[in-house]
Short mmCIF file of C-alpha atoms in Angstrom, two decimals:
data_model
loop_
_atom_site.label_atom_id
_atom_site.label_comp_id
_atom_site.label_asym_id
_atom_site.label_seq_id
_atom_site.Cartn_x
_atom_site.Cartn_y
_atom_site.Cartn_z
CA MET A 13 12.69 8.02 16.62
CA ALA A 14 9.18 7.48 15.28
CA ILE A 15 6.25 9.30 16.86
CA HIS A 16 3.91 6.65 18.35
CA SER A 17 0.12 6.84 18.03
CA LYS A 18 -2.58 4.19 18.15
CA ILE A 19 -4.25 4.64 14.76
CA GLY A 20 -3.04 6.12 11.48
CA ILE A 21 -5.30 6.90 8.51
CA ILE A 22 -3.89 7.51 5.04
CA GLY A 23 -6.11 9.69 2.85
CA GLY A 24 -8.51 12.53 3.56
CA GLY A 25 -11.30 11.76 1.10
CA ILE A 26 -14.80 10.53 1.94
CA SER A 27 -13.48 7.24 3.34
CA GLY A 28 -10.68 8.84 5.37
CA ILE A 29 -12.98 11.40 6.98
CA ALA A 30 -15.58 8.68 7.74
CA ALA A 31 -12.85 6.56 9.36
CA ALA A 32 -11.53 9.52 11.38
CA LYS A 33 -15.00 10.31 12.73
CA GLN A 34 -15.81 6.73 13.73
CA LEU A 35 -12.37 6.21 15.32
CA SER A 36 -12.20 9.70 16.84
CA LYS A 37 -12.01 8.53 20.46
CA HIS A 38 -8.58 7.06 19.64
CA GLU A 39 -7.40 10.44 18.26
CA PRO A 40 -6.19 9.06 14.92
CA VAL A 41 -3.61 10.81 12.76
CA VAL A 42 -4.88 11.42 9.22
CA PHE A 43 -2.27 12.00 6.50
CA GLU A 44 -3.58 13.96 3.51
CA SER A 45 -1.07 14.63 0.73
CA THR A 46 -2.83 17.80 -0.47
CA ASP A 47 -4.06 20.97 1.23
CA SER A 48 -7.72 19.89 1.29
CA ILE A 49 -10.02 17.05 2.27
CA GLY A 50 -12.37 15.65 -0.36
CA GLY A 51 -10.21 13.26 -2.38
CA VAL A 52 -11.47 12.80 -5.93
CA TRP A 53 -14.27 15.31 -5.34
CA LYS A 54 -11.60 17.97 -4.89
CA HIS A 55 -8.87 16.85 -7.28
CA CYS A 56 -10.60 14.84 -10.03
CA SER A 57 -13.68 16.96 -10.76
CA TYR A 58 -14.57 19.30 -13.63
CA LYS A 59 -16.77 22.37 -13.42
CA SER A 60 -19.68 20.18 -14.62
CA THR A 61 -19.08 17.16 -12.35
CA LYS A 62 -22.16 16.08 -10.42
CA LEU A 63 -23.09 13.24 -8.09
CA GLN A 64 -24.51 10.13 -9.81
CA THR A 65 -27.25 9.56 -7.23
CA PRO A 66 -29.87 11.70 -5.44
CA ARG A 67 -28.41 13.48 -2.42
CA CYS A 68 -30.52 11.52 0.07
CA ASP A 69 -28.65 8.40 -1.12
CA TYR A 70 -25.28 10.05 -0.47
CA GLU A 71 -25.17 11.29 3.09
CA PHE A 72 -23.84 10.30 6.49
CA SER A 73 -26.34 8.60 8.79
CA ASP A 74 -26.00 11.26 11.50
CA PHE A 75 -25.63 14.33 9.26
CA PRO A 76 -28.48 14.79 6.75
CA TRP A 77 -28.30 17.27 3.90
CA THR A 78 -29.97 20.60 4.68
CA GLN A 79 -32.00 20.16 1.46
CA ARG A 80 -32.12 16.38 1.35
CA ASP A 81 -35.44 16.32 -0.55
CA ASN A 82 -33.98 18.41 -3.38
CA THR A 83 -34.24 16.10 -6.39
CA SER A 84 -31.37 17.67 -8.32
CA PHE A 85 -28.00 15.94 -8.35
CA PRO A 86 -25.55 18.04 -6.29
CA SER A 87 -22.43 19.47 -7.91
CA TYR A 88 -18.94 18.49 -6.79
CA GLN A 89 -18.70 21.81 -4.91
CA GLU A 90 -21.88 21.02 -2.98
CA ILE A 91 -20.38 17.63 -2.06
CA LEU A 92 -17.20 19.32 -0.82
CA ASP A 93 -19.20 21.86 1.19
CA TYR A 94 -21.23 19.02 2.72
CA LEU A 95 -18.09 17.06 3.62
CA TYR A 96 -16.45 20.13 5.20
CA SER A 97 -19.62 20.82 7.19
CA TYR A 98 -19.61 17.21 8.43
CA ALA A 99 -15.90 17.31 9.36
CA THR A 100 -16.33 20.66 11.12
CA TYR A 101 -19.48 19.65 13.00
CA PHE A 102 -17.81 16.52 14.40
CA ASP A 103 -14.44 18.26 14.91
CA VAL A 104 -12.59 15.82 12.66
CA LEU A 105 -10.29 18.34 10.94
CA LYS A 106 -8.08 18.55 14.04
CA PHE A 107 -6.84 15.02 13.22
CA VAL A 108 -5.82 15.85 9.64
CA ARG A 109 -2.23 16.69 8.72
CA PHE A 110 -2.40 18.41 5.34
CA ASN A 111 0.36 18.44 2.71
CA SER A 112 1.67 15.22 4.28
CA LYS A 113 2.45 12.56 1.69
CA VAL A 114 3.05 8.98 2.78
CA VAL A 115 6.12 7.77 0.88
CA GLU A 116 6.84 4.47 2.63
CA ILE A 117 5.33 1.99 5.09
CA ARG A 118 7.37 -0.50 7.12
CA PHE A 119 6.15 -3.54 9.02
CA VAL A 120 7.69 -3.65 12.53
CA GLY A 121 5.32 -6.15 14.18
CA ASP A 122 5.90 -9.78 15.07
CA ARG A 123 5.98 -11.78 11.83
CA THR A 124 5.07 -15.00 13.66
CA GLU A 125 1.69 -13.49 14.50
CA THR A 126 0.80 -13.09 10.82
CA THR A 127 0.67 -16.85 10.32
CA SER A 128 -1.73 -17.46 13.20
CA GLU A 129 -5.20 -18.85 12.50
CA GLU A 130 -6.64 -16.29 14.92
CA TYR A 131 -6.65 -12.62 14.09
CA GLY A 132 -5.26 -10.90 17.19
CA SER A 133 -6.18 -7.61 18.84
CA LEU A 134 -6.10 -4.69 16.44
CA LEU A 135 -4.59 -2.47 19.15
CA PRO A 136 -1.83 -4.68 20.58
CA GLY A 137 -0.25 -1.90 22.66
CA LYS A 138 2.92 -1.78 20.58
CA PRO A 139 3.82 -0.47 17.11
CA VAL A 140 3.06 -2.73 14.15
CA TRP A 141 3.53 -0.29 11.27
CA GLU A 142 5.87 2.64 10.70
CA VAL A 143 4.82 5.30 8.21
CA GLY A 144 7.28 7.62 6.47
CA VAL A 145 5.75 11.03 5.72
CA GLN A 146 7.13 13.89 3.68
CA THR A 147 5.57 17.35 3.96
CA SER A 148 5.51 19.93 1.20
CA GLN A 149 7.74 22.19 3.28
CA SER A 150 10.59 19.72 3.74
CA GLU A 151 12.44 16.88 2.01
CA ILE A 152 13.07 15.20 5.36
CA ILE A 153 10.99 12.06 5.99
CA GLN A 154 9.28 12.04 9.39
CA TRP A 155 8.46 8.60 10.78
CA TYR A 156 5.33 7.70 12.73
CA ALA A 157 4.56 4.38 14.46
CA PHE A 158 1.04 2.95 14.67
CA GLU A 159 -0.64 -0.05 16.20
CA PHE A 160 -3.28 -0.01 13.47
CA LEU A 161 -3.36 1.52 10.00
CA VAL A 162 -6.39 2.39 7.83
CA ILE A 163 -5.67 2.82 4.11
CA CYS A 164 -8.13 5.23 2.45
CA THR A 165 -6.20 6.31 -0.65
CA GLY A 166 -8.98 4.99 -2.90
CA LYS A 167 -9.10 3.45 -6.36
CA TYR A 168 -9.23 6.73 -8.24
CA GLY A 169 -7.07 9.82 -8.62
CA ASP A 170 -3.33 10.38 -8.16
CA VAL A 171 -2.01 7.70 -10.54
CA PRO A 172 -3.43 7.85 -14.09
CA ALA A 173 -3.83 4.67 -16.13
CA ILE A 174 -1.98 5.36 -19.37
CA PRO A 175 -2.37 3.03 -22.39
CA LYS A 176 0.73 1.34 -23.79
CA PHE A 177 1.70 2.19 -27.37
CA PRO A 178 3.88 0.50 -30.01
CA HIS A 179 7.46 1.74 -30.38
CA ASN A 180 7.67 5.19 -31.92
CA LYS A 181 3.88 5.52 -31.98
CA GLY A 182 3.32 7.11 -28.58
CA PRO A 183 2.56 10.69 -27.47
CA GLU A 184 6.16 11.75 -28.10
CA ILE A 185 5.63 11.91 -31.88
CA PHE A 186 2.34 13.86 -31.70
CA HIS A 187 2.67 17.55 -32.54
CA GLY A 188 -0.37 18.51 -30.48
CA LYS A 189 -1.09 18.35 -26.74
CA VAL A 190 -1.72 15.11 -24.82
CA MET A 191 -3.16 15.09 -21.32
CA HIS A 192 -4.99 12.81 -18.89
CA THR A 193 -8.23 13.89 -17.23
CA LEU A 194 -6.21 14.18 -14.00
CA ASP A 195 -4.35 17.11 -15.61
CA TYR A 196 -7.54 18.59 -17.06
CA CYS A 197 -9.10 18.66 -13.56
CA LYS A 198 -6.37 21.05 -12.41
CA LEU A 199 -7.57 23.75 -14.82
CA ASN A 200 -9.99 26.46 -13.73
CA GLU A 201 -13.09 27.28 -15.77
CA ASP A 202 -11.43 29.91 -17.98
CA GLU A 203 -8.37 27.76 -18.59
CA SER A 204 -10.42 24.72 -19.60
CA THR A 205 -12.58 26.77 -21.96
CA GLN A 206 -9.54 28.34 -23.62
CA LEU A 207 -7.87 24.95 -23.94
CA LEU A 208 -10.84 23.43 -25.82
CA LYS A 209 -12.19 26.40 -27.78
CA GLY A 210 -11.67 26.10 -31.52
CA LYS A 211 -9.63 22.90 -31.12
CA LYS A 212 -10.05 19.47 -32.65
CA VAL A 213 -10.27 17.33 -29.53
CA VAL A 214 -10.14 13.54 -29.33
CA ILE A 215 -11.25 11.93 -26.05
CA PHE A 216 -10.44 8.31 -25.30
CA GLY A 217 -13.02 6.74 -23.00
CA TYR A 218 -16.78 6.37 -22.54
CA LYS A 219 -17.37 6.48 -18.80
CA LYS A 220 -18.66 9.35 -16.70
CA SER A 221 -15.52 11.51 -16.83
CA ALA A 222 -15.25 11.14 -20.62
CA ILE A 223 -18.95 11.93 -21.15
CA ASP A 224 -18.81 15.06 -18.96
CA LEU A 225 -15.65 16.19 -20.71
CA ALA A 226 -17.23 15.77 -24.16
CA VAL A 227 -20.10 18.07 -23.13
CA GLU A 228 -17.66 20.70 -21.82
CA CYS A 229 -15.76 20.46 -25.09
CA ALA A 230 -18.97 20.91 -27.09
CA GLU A 231 -20.01 23.91 -24.99
CA ALA A 232 -16.63 25.55 -25.62
CA ASN A 233 -17.07 25.07 -29.37
CA GLN A 234 -20.47 26.66 -30.00
CA GLY A 235 -20.96 28.74 -33.12
CA PRO A 236 -19.95 28.21 -36.76
CA ASP A 237 -16.22 28.15 -35.99
CA GLY A 238 -16.54 25.48 -33.33
CA GLN A 239 -14.81 22.14 -33.85
CA THR A 240 -16.17 18.64 -33.30
CA CYS A 241 -15.07 16.64 -30.28
CA THR A 242 -14.62 12.93 -31.07
CA MET A 243 -15.05 10.26 -28.42
CA VAL A 244 -13.13 7.05 -29.11
CA VAL A 245 -15.08 4.21 -27.51
CA ARG A 246 -13.46 0.86 -26.76
CA THR A 247 -16.06 -0.71 -24.44
CA LEU A 248 -19.70 0.38 -24.52
CA HIS A 249 -21.67 0.82 -21.31
CA TRP A 250 -25.31 1.64 -20.69
CA THR A 251 -26.08 5.27 -19.91
CA VAL A 252 -29.14 6.58 -18.07
CA PRO A 253 -30.85 9.96 -18.60
CA HIS A 254 -32.42 10.21 -15.13
CA TYR A 255 -33.68 8.16 -12.22
CA SER A 256 -36.99 6.79 -13.46
CA VAL A 257 -37.88 4.06 -15.96
CA TRP A 258 -41.31 4.00 -17.62
CA GLY A 259 -42.44 6.26 -14.77
CA LEU A 260 -41.16 3.94 -12.03
CA PRO A 261 -38.43 5.09 -9.62
CA PHE A 262 -35.17 3.37 -10.48
CA TYR A 263 -34.68 1.96 -6.98
CA MET A 264 -37.66 -0.37 -7.53
CA PHE A 265 -35.57 -2.41 -9.96
CA TYR A 266 -32.40 -2.99 -7.93
CA SER A 267 -32.21 -1.19 -4.56
CA THR A 268 -34.92 -2.82 -2.42
CA ARG A 269 -34.97 -6.13 -0.57
CA ALA A 270 -37.63 -7.40 -2.96
CA SER A 271 -35.57 -6.58 -6.05
CA GLN A 272 -32.29 -7.85 -4.60
CA PHE A 273 -34.05 -11.08 -3.58
CA LEU A 274 -33.84 -12.04 -7.26
CA HIS A 275 -30.03 -11.85 -7.20
CA GLU A 276 -27.48 -14.27 -5.84
CA ARG A 277 -25.87 -13.40 -2.52
CA PRO A 278 -23.27 -15.02 -0.24
CA ASN A 279 -24.28 -17.68 2.28
CA GLN A 280 -27.76 -18.05 0.79
CA GLY A 281 -28.18 -21.80 1.20
CA LEU A 282 -29.43 -24.46 -1.22
CA PHE A 283 -33.11 -23.40 -1.20
CA ARG A 284 -32.34 -19.81 -2.12
CA THR A 285 -29.81 -20.95 -4.73
CA VAL A 286 -32.49 -23.03 -6.45
CA LEU A 287 -35.02 -20.21 -6.07
CA CYS A 288 -32.56 -17.73 -7.54
CA HIS A 289 -32.11 -19.98 -10.55
CA MET A 290 -35.89 -20.32 -10.98
CA LEU A 291 -36.35 -16.53 -10.76
CA SER A 292 -33.58 -15.75 -13.25
CA PRO A 293 -36.11 -15.12 -16.09
CA MET A 294 -37.69 -12.38 -13.96
CA ARG A 295 -34.24 -10.88 -13.33
CA ARG A 296 -33.47 -10.86 -17.06
CA ALA A 297 -36.90 -9.36 -17.76
CA MET A 298 -36.17 -6.43 -15.43
CA SER A 299 -32.93 -5.80 -17.30
CA LYS A 300 -34.76 -5.98 -20.65
CA ILE A 301 -37.39 -3.48 -19.46
CA ILE A 302 -34.67 -0.96 -18.65
CA GLU A 303 -32.80 -1.67 -21.89
CA SER A 304 -35.95 -1.11 -23.97
CA TYR A 305 -36.65 2.12 -22.12
CA LEU A 306 -33.12 3.44 -22.68
CA THR A 307 -33.14 2.42 -26.34
CA SER A 308 -36.45 4.24 -26.86
CA LYS A 309 -35.39 7.40 -25.01
CA LEU A 310 -31.81 7.73 -26.23
CA PRO A 311 -30.38 7.58 -29.79
CA LEU A 312 -28.09 4.69 -28.89
CA GLU A 313 -28.66 2.76 -32.12
CA LYS A 314 -28.32 5.91 -34.24
CA TYR A 315 -24.80 6.49 -32.94
CA GLY A 316 -23.80 2.82 -32.58
CA LEU A 317 -23.70 3.12 -28.79
CA LYS A 318 -26.05 0.31 -27.75
CA PRO A 319 -24.08 -2.25 -25.70
CA ASP A 320 -24.32 -5.95 -26.50
CA HIS A 321 -24.33 -6.97 -22.84
CA PRO A 322 -27.37 -6.71 -20.50
CA PHE A 323 -27.95 -3.57 -18.45
CA GLU A 324 -27.74 -5.54 -15.20
CA GLU A 325 -24.06 -6.29 -15.90
CA ASP A 326 -23.25 -2.57 -15.82
CA TYR A 327 -25.33 -2.10 -12.68
CA ALA A 328 -23.60 -5.06 -11.07
CA SER A 329 -20.20 -3.49 -11.80
CA CYS A 330 -21.15 0.07 -10.72
CA GLN A 331 -20.69 1.41 -14.25
CA MET A 332 -24.10 2.99 -14.85
CA ALA A 333 -23.38 6.59 -15.91
CA ILE A 334 -25.99 9.35 -15.59
CA LEU A 335 -25.97 11.44 -18.78
CA PRO A 336 -25.68 15.23 -18.78
CA GLU A 337 -28.83 16.70 -20.36
CA GLN A 338 -26.94 18.20 -23.29
CA PHE A 339 -24.93 15.12 -24.28
CA PHE A 340 -27.03 13.80 -27.16
CA PRO A 341 -28.39 17.24 -28.19
CA GLU A 342 -24.76 18.31 -28.74
CA ALA A 343 -24.15 15.10 -30.70
CA ASP A 344 -27.20 15.91 -32.85
CA LYS A 345 -25.68 19.34 -33.56
CA GLY A 346 -22.47 17.67 -34.72
CA LYS A 347 -20.40 18.91 -31.78
CA ILE A 348 -19.79 15.38 -30.43
CA ALA A 349 -18.89 12.46 -32.71
CA PHE A 350 -18.11 8.81 -31.92
CA LYS A 351 -15.55 6.30 -33.13
CA ARG A 352 -15.50 2.63 -32.05
CA ALA A 353 -11.96 1.24 -31.74
CA SER A 354 -9.98 -1.09 -29.48
CA LYS A 355 -6.47 -0.42 -30.82
CA TRP A 356 -4.97 2.92 -31.76
CA TRP A 357 -1.71 4.87 -31.74
CA PHE A 358 -0.40 8.36 -32.34
CA THR A 359 0.69 10.02 -35.57
CA GLU A 360 2.28 13.43 -35.93
CA GLU A 361 -1.10 14.99 -36.82
CA GLY A 362 -3.39 12.98 -34.55
CA VAL A 363 -4.28 9.32 -34.05
CA GLU A 364 -4.59 6.24 -36.25
CA PHE A 365 -6.80 3.19 -35.72
CA GLU A 366 -6.43 -0.50 -36.49
CA ASP A 367 -8.88 -0.21 -39.41
CA GLY A 368 -6.51 2.25 -41.11
CA THR A 369 -8.60 5.37 -40.50
CA LYS A 370 -7.01 8.48 -39.02
CA LEU A 371 -8.22 11.46 -37.00
CA ASP A 372 -6.49 14.83 -36.99
CA ALA A 373 -6.31 16.38 -33.54
CA ASP A 374 -5.01 19.42 -31.71
CA ILE A 375 -5.58 17.89 -28.28
CA VAL A 376 -5.86 14.27 -27.17
CA ILE A 377 -7.35 13.72 -23.71
CA LEU A 378 -7.07 10.32 -22.05
CA ALA A 379 -10.16 9.57 -19.96
CA THR A 380 -8.68 6.14 -19.33
CA GLY A 381 -9.15 5.94 -15.58
CA PHE A 382 -6.72 5.47 -12.71
CA ASP A 383 -4.41 2.79 -11.38
CA GLY A 384 -5.40 2.40 -7.74
CA LYS A 385 -3.45 -0.85 -7.36
CA LYS A 386 -0.23 0.83 -8.46
CA LYS A 387 -0.83 3.57 -5.91
CA LEU A 388 -1.26 0.97 -3.16
CA LYS A 389 1.71 -1.13 -4.19
CA ALA A 390 3.93 1.95 -4.12
CA ILE A 391 3.60 2.17 -0.32
CA ILE A 392 2.66 -1.33 0.94
CA PRO A 393 5.89 -3.26 1.65
CA ASP A 394 6.79 -6.84 0.76
CA PRO A 395 5.73 -9.51 1.49
CA PHE A 396 2.28 -7.92 1.92
CA ARG A 397 2.32 -6.23 -1.48
CA SER A 398 1.80 -9.58 -3.17
CA LEU A 399 -1.29 -10.23 -0.98
CA LEU A 400 -3.22 -7.20 -2.25
CA GLU A 401 -4.99 -9.18 -4.95
CA PHE A 402 -6.02 -12.71 -5.78
CA PRO A 403 -5.29 -14.28 -9.19
CA SER A 404 -8.69 -12.82 -10.17
CA ASN A 405 -7.12 -9.34 -9.84
CA MET A 406 -9.63 -8.44 -7.10
CA MET A 407 -8.73 -7.37 -3.58
CA PRO A 408 -9.70 -10.05 -1.00
CA LEU A 409 -11.31 -7.91 1.71
CA TYR A 410 -13.47 -9.37 4.49
CA ARG A 411 -16.50 -7.10 4.96
CA GLY A 412 -14.86 -5.00 2.26
CA THR A 413 -12.34 -3.84 4.86
CA ILE A 414 -9.89 -6.41 6.29
CA ASN A 415 -7.36 -8.37 4.23
CA PRO A 416 -7.08 -11.56 6.33
CA MET A 417 -3.42 -11.97 5.37
CA ILE A 418 -2.28 -8.46 6.38
CA PRO A 419 -2.21 -7.80 10.14
CA ASN A 420 -3.43 -4.64 11.87
CA MET A 421 -4.43 -2.92 8.66
CA ALA A 422 -7.79 -2.03 7.09
CA PHE A 423 -8.79 -0.75 3.67
CA VAL A 424 -11.81 1.52 3.15
CA GLY A 425 -13.04 2.61 -0.28
CA TYR A 426 -11.89 -0.32 -2.41
CA ILE A 427 -15.16 -2.26 -2.76
CA GLU A 428 -17.82 -0.22 -4.57
CA SER A 429 -21.58 0.08 -4.39
CA VAL A 430 -24.16 2.44 -5.82
CA SER A 431 -23.51 4.80 -2.87
CA ASN A 432 -19.85 4.67 -1.88
CA LEU A 433 -20.36 7.10 1.00
CA HIS A 434 -22.84 4.78 2.73
CA THR A 435 -20.62 1.78 2.03
CA ALA A 436 -17.61 3.56 3.57
CA GLU A 437 -19.50 4.79 6.63
CA ILE A 438 -21.06 1.48 7.68
CA ARG A 439 -17.73 -0.29 7.28
CA CYS A 440 -16.06 2.36 9.43
CA LYS A 441 -18.72 1.82 12.11
CA TRP A 442 -17.99 -1.90 11.93
CA LEU A 443 -14.25 -1.19 12.07
CA SER A 444 -14.49 1.06 15.15
CA ARG A 445 -16.35 -1.68 17.06
CA LEU A 446 -13.83 -4.25 15.91
CA VAL A 447 -10.96 -2.06 17.16
CA ASP A 448 -12.77 -1.73 20.51
CA GLU A 449 -13.08 -5.54 20.66
CA GLN A 450 -16.87 -5.49 20.80
CA PHE A 451 -16.71 -8.61 18.61
CA LYS A 452 -13.99 -10.82 17.18
CA LEU A 453 -13.12 -11.70 13.62
CA PRO A 454 -13.60 -15.25 12.36
CA SER A 455 -10.55 -17.36 11.59
CA VAL A 456 -8.38 -16.36 8.64
CA GLU A 457 -9.67 -19.42 6.76
CA ASN A 458 -13.32 -18.41 7.28
CA MET A 459 -12.63 -14.80 6.29
CA LEU A 460 -10.94 -15.93 3.09
CA GLY A 461 -13.88 -18.24 2.44
CA GLN A 462 -16.35 -15.35 2.76
CA THR A 463 -14.36 -13.05 0.45
CA THR A 464 -14.02 -15.85 -2.10
CA LYS A 465 -17.81 -16.36 -2.11
CA GLU A 466 -18.39 -12.66 -2.74
CA MET A 467 -15.81 -12.52 -5.52
CA GLU A 468 -17.32 -15.59 -7.18
CA ILE A 469 -20.76 -13.93 -7.16
CA MET A 470 -19.29 -10.82 -8.77
CA ARG A 471 -17.58 -13.00 -11.38
CA ARG A 472 -20.84 -14.81 -12.23
CA THR A 473 -22.90 -11.60 -12.31
CA THR A 474 -20.88 -9.41 -14.67
CA ARG A 475 -17.97 -9.62 -17.09
CA PHE A 476 -16.67 -6.43 -15.45
CA TYR A 477 -16.26 -8.15 -12.06
CA LYS A 478 -12.72 -6.85 -11.49
CA ARG A 479 -14.21 -3.54 -10.39
CA SER A 480 -15.28 -5.26 -7.14
CA CYS A 481 -18.85 -3.93 -6.89
CA ILE A 482 -21.52 -5.30 -4.51
CA SER A 483 -24.52 -3.37 -5.86
CA THR A 484 -26.72 -6.43 -6.51
CA PHE A 485 -26.32 -7.75 -2.94
CA SER A 486 -25.56 -4.49 -1.08
CA ILE A 487 -28.43 -4.85 1.42
CA ASN A 488 -27.34 -8.38 2.33
CA HIS A 489 -23.78 -7.10 2.71
CA SER A 490 -25.00 -4.47 5.20
CA ASP A 491 -27.16 -7.10 6.93
CA GLU A 492 -24.13 -9.26 7.66
CA ILE A 493 -22.16 -6.26 8.92
CA CYS A 494 -25.04 -5.31 11.25
CA GLU A 495 -25.36 -8.85 12.59
CA GLU A 496 -21.64 -8.99 13.30
CA MET A 497 -21.91 -5.72 15.25
CA GLY A 498 -24.86 -7.08 17.21
CA TRP A 499 -27.40 -4.85 15.46
CA SER A 500 -30.71 -5.88 13.96
CA SER A 501 -30.31 -6.32 10.21
CA TRP A 502 -33.90 -5.21 9.48
CA ARG A 503 -33.78 -1.42 9.80
CA LYS A 504 -37.25 -0.17 8.79
CA LYS A 505 -38.71 0.01 12.34
CA ASN A 506 -40.80 -3.17 12.02
CA ASN A 507 -42.56 -1.96 8.88
CA TRP A 508 -42.53 -5.07 6.69
CA PHE A 509 -43.86 -3.27 3.58
CA ALA A 510 -41.13 -0.61 3.76
CA GLU A 511 -38.62 -3.36 4.53
CA ALA A 512 -39.50 -5.14 1.28
CA PHE A 513 -40.21 -2.32 -1.14
CA SER A 514 -38.48 0.90 -0.06
CA PRO A 515 -34.82 1.63 -0.77
CA TYR A 516 -32.16 1.48 1.89
CA ASN A 517 -29.93 4.47 2.57
CA SER A 518 -27.57 5.73 5.28
CA GLN A 519 -30.42 7.05 7.45
CA ASP A 520 -31.49 3.45 8.06
CA TYR A 521 -28.16 2.75 9.75
CA GLU A 522 -28.18 5.37 12.50
CA GLU A 523 -26.50 4.36 15.75
CA GLU A 524 -28.61 2.00 17.84
CA LYS A 525 -29.44 3.51 21.21
#
């Protein structure tokens, strides 16, 4: 017989811990498949991994950093320490069941309710979902029953995205070593250095994990006997050396009400739509200012790394990577090289590209990302599995949390912003009030309409819209969440100047007394 509880949470990363804290009065059960909280910060980080934003932009509203004015980007270990301090302070760890992997979910609710126009109570007083859990100590599956389930397994980690190769041209014919960054993250500092030292390494990818890895490879290959690490780049993205542009703080360009006023947002009405169109030259000019700054400060043209698309498209898709200080200096020393290619395959000695060129390699590392959808589909049962994405390949989530077609289930951590911790926390606050019936959801039709509007804005804003990022209308997104909770959407304590020109962060969304 299944053990019955009100709320189950799957995943003990940032989103899972935020959900557990906000829903703590219901004593949720949190299933974490590993022996630690932290998610990707624990299991997908290198020794050099750092946060991409200042620490004051990445904190819980009721738990500030002890050194929140420290301008350095915190390391992954500092993030983990902060998260453990938060979980300990609010006594959240007592809810977490470690080494407990969810292997199956069953729907046991009333199927007739799923077709209703009205979204019913999230705590109906009877089980809706059963969750099969396997611990590391046993092969026996233990079943739990929940009235409400919160999925916090995230888009990253666990399931690597591996490229497909032509027949007989895959990793099996390569005489060297092939690994994904997920495997590299499991190595300690000595092991990673020994793996890379004196080796010809080819890295596929050009996002943050690939860039950090290239620097670690270069550092392991100092001296005359050191080998060159080659990055194979399929899609270029803009990279940023630090958080100021021509002496102006970066937030002035995109993270204030004034700057986001230039961008399209949901439910903006005809007047704002026309105004947005009229102000589009100013929006493009802001992007050009940043592009000119980056081109002048970084040797992007020298190495053929200047993207063809505008900077704002990368910002709008949450793909702006902060560069390690030594990245281009190591490239100037010849320790990091670049190769542009969209198609490639393995040979016995290395890799070959569609232009006929070849690269010898001892180690090939795939920094090709993760398959979060595959991870979700492995546990979500039919017929709900087919409802996880629209034809656009994006997850239809109302307020970034509720799929209107899946009853008594929420998803946290699947819609991105510049600060995913803030995004997760405010949605969990919204979710806890929804569970407590402090407000009601709109009809399924209206929820689907809202999610469609947001997805259409993402589609119009960036060619990389499938990443589901709200960074260009993040303040408006939080405004609508606040209004639904009955909070004031203007959070700067009646200071209109700060409201217009200062950045928003988690501290602005403290609980209203």
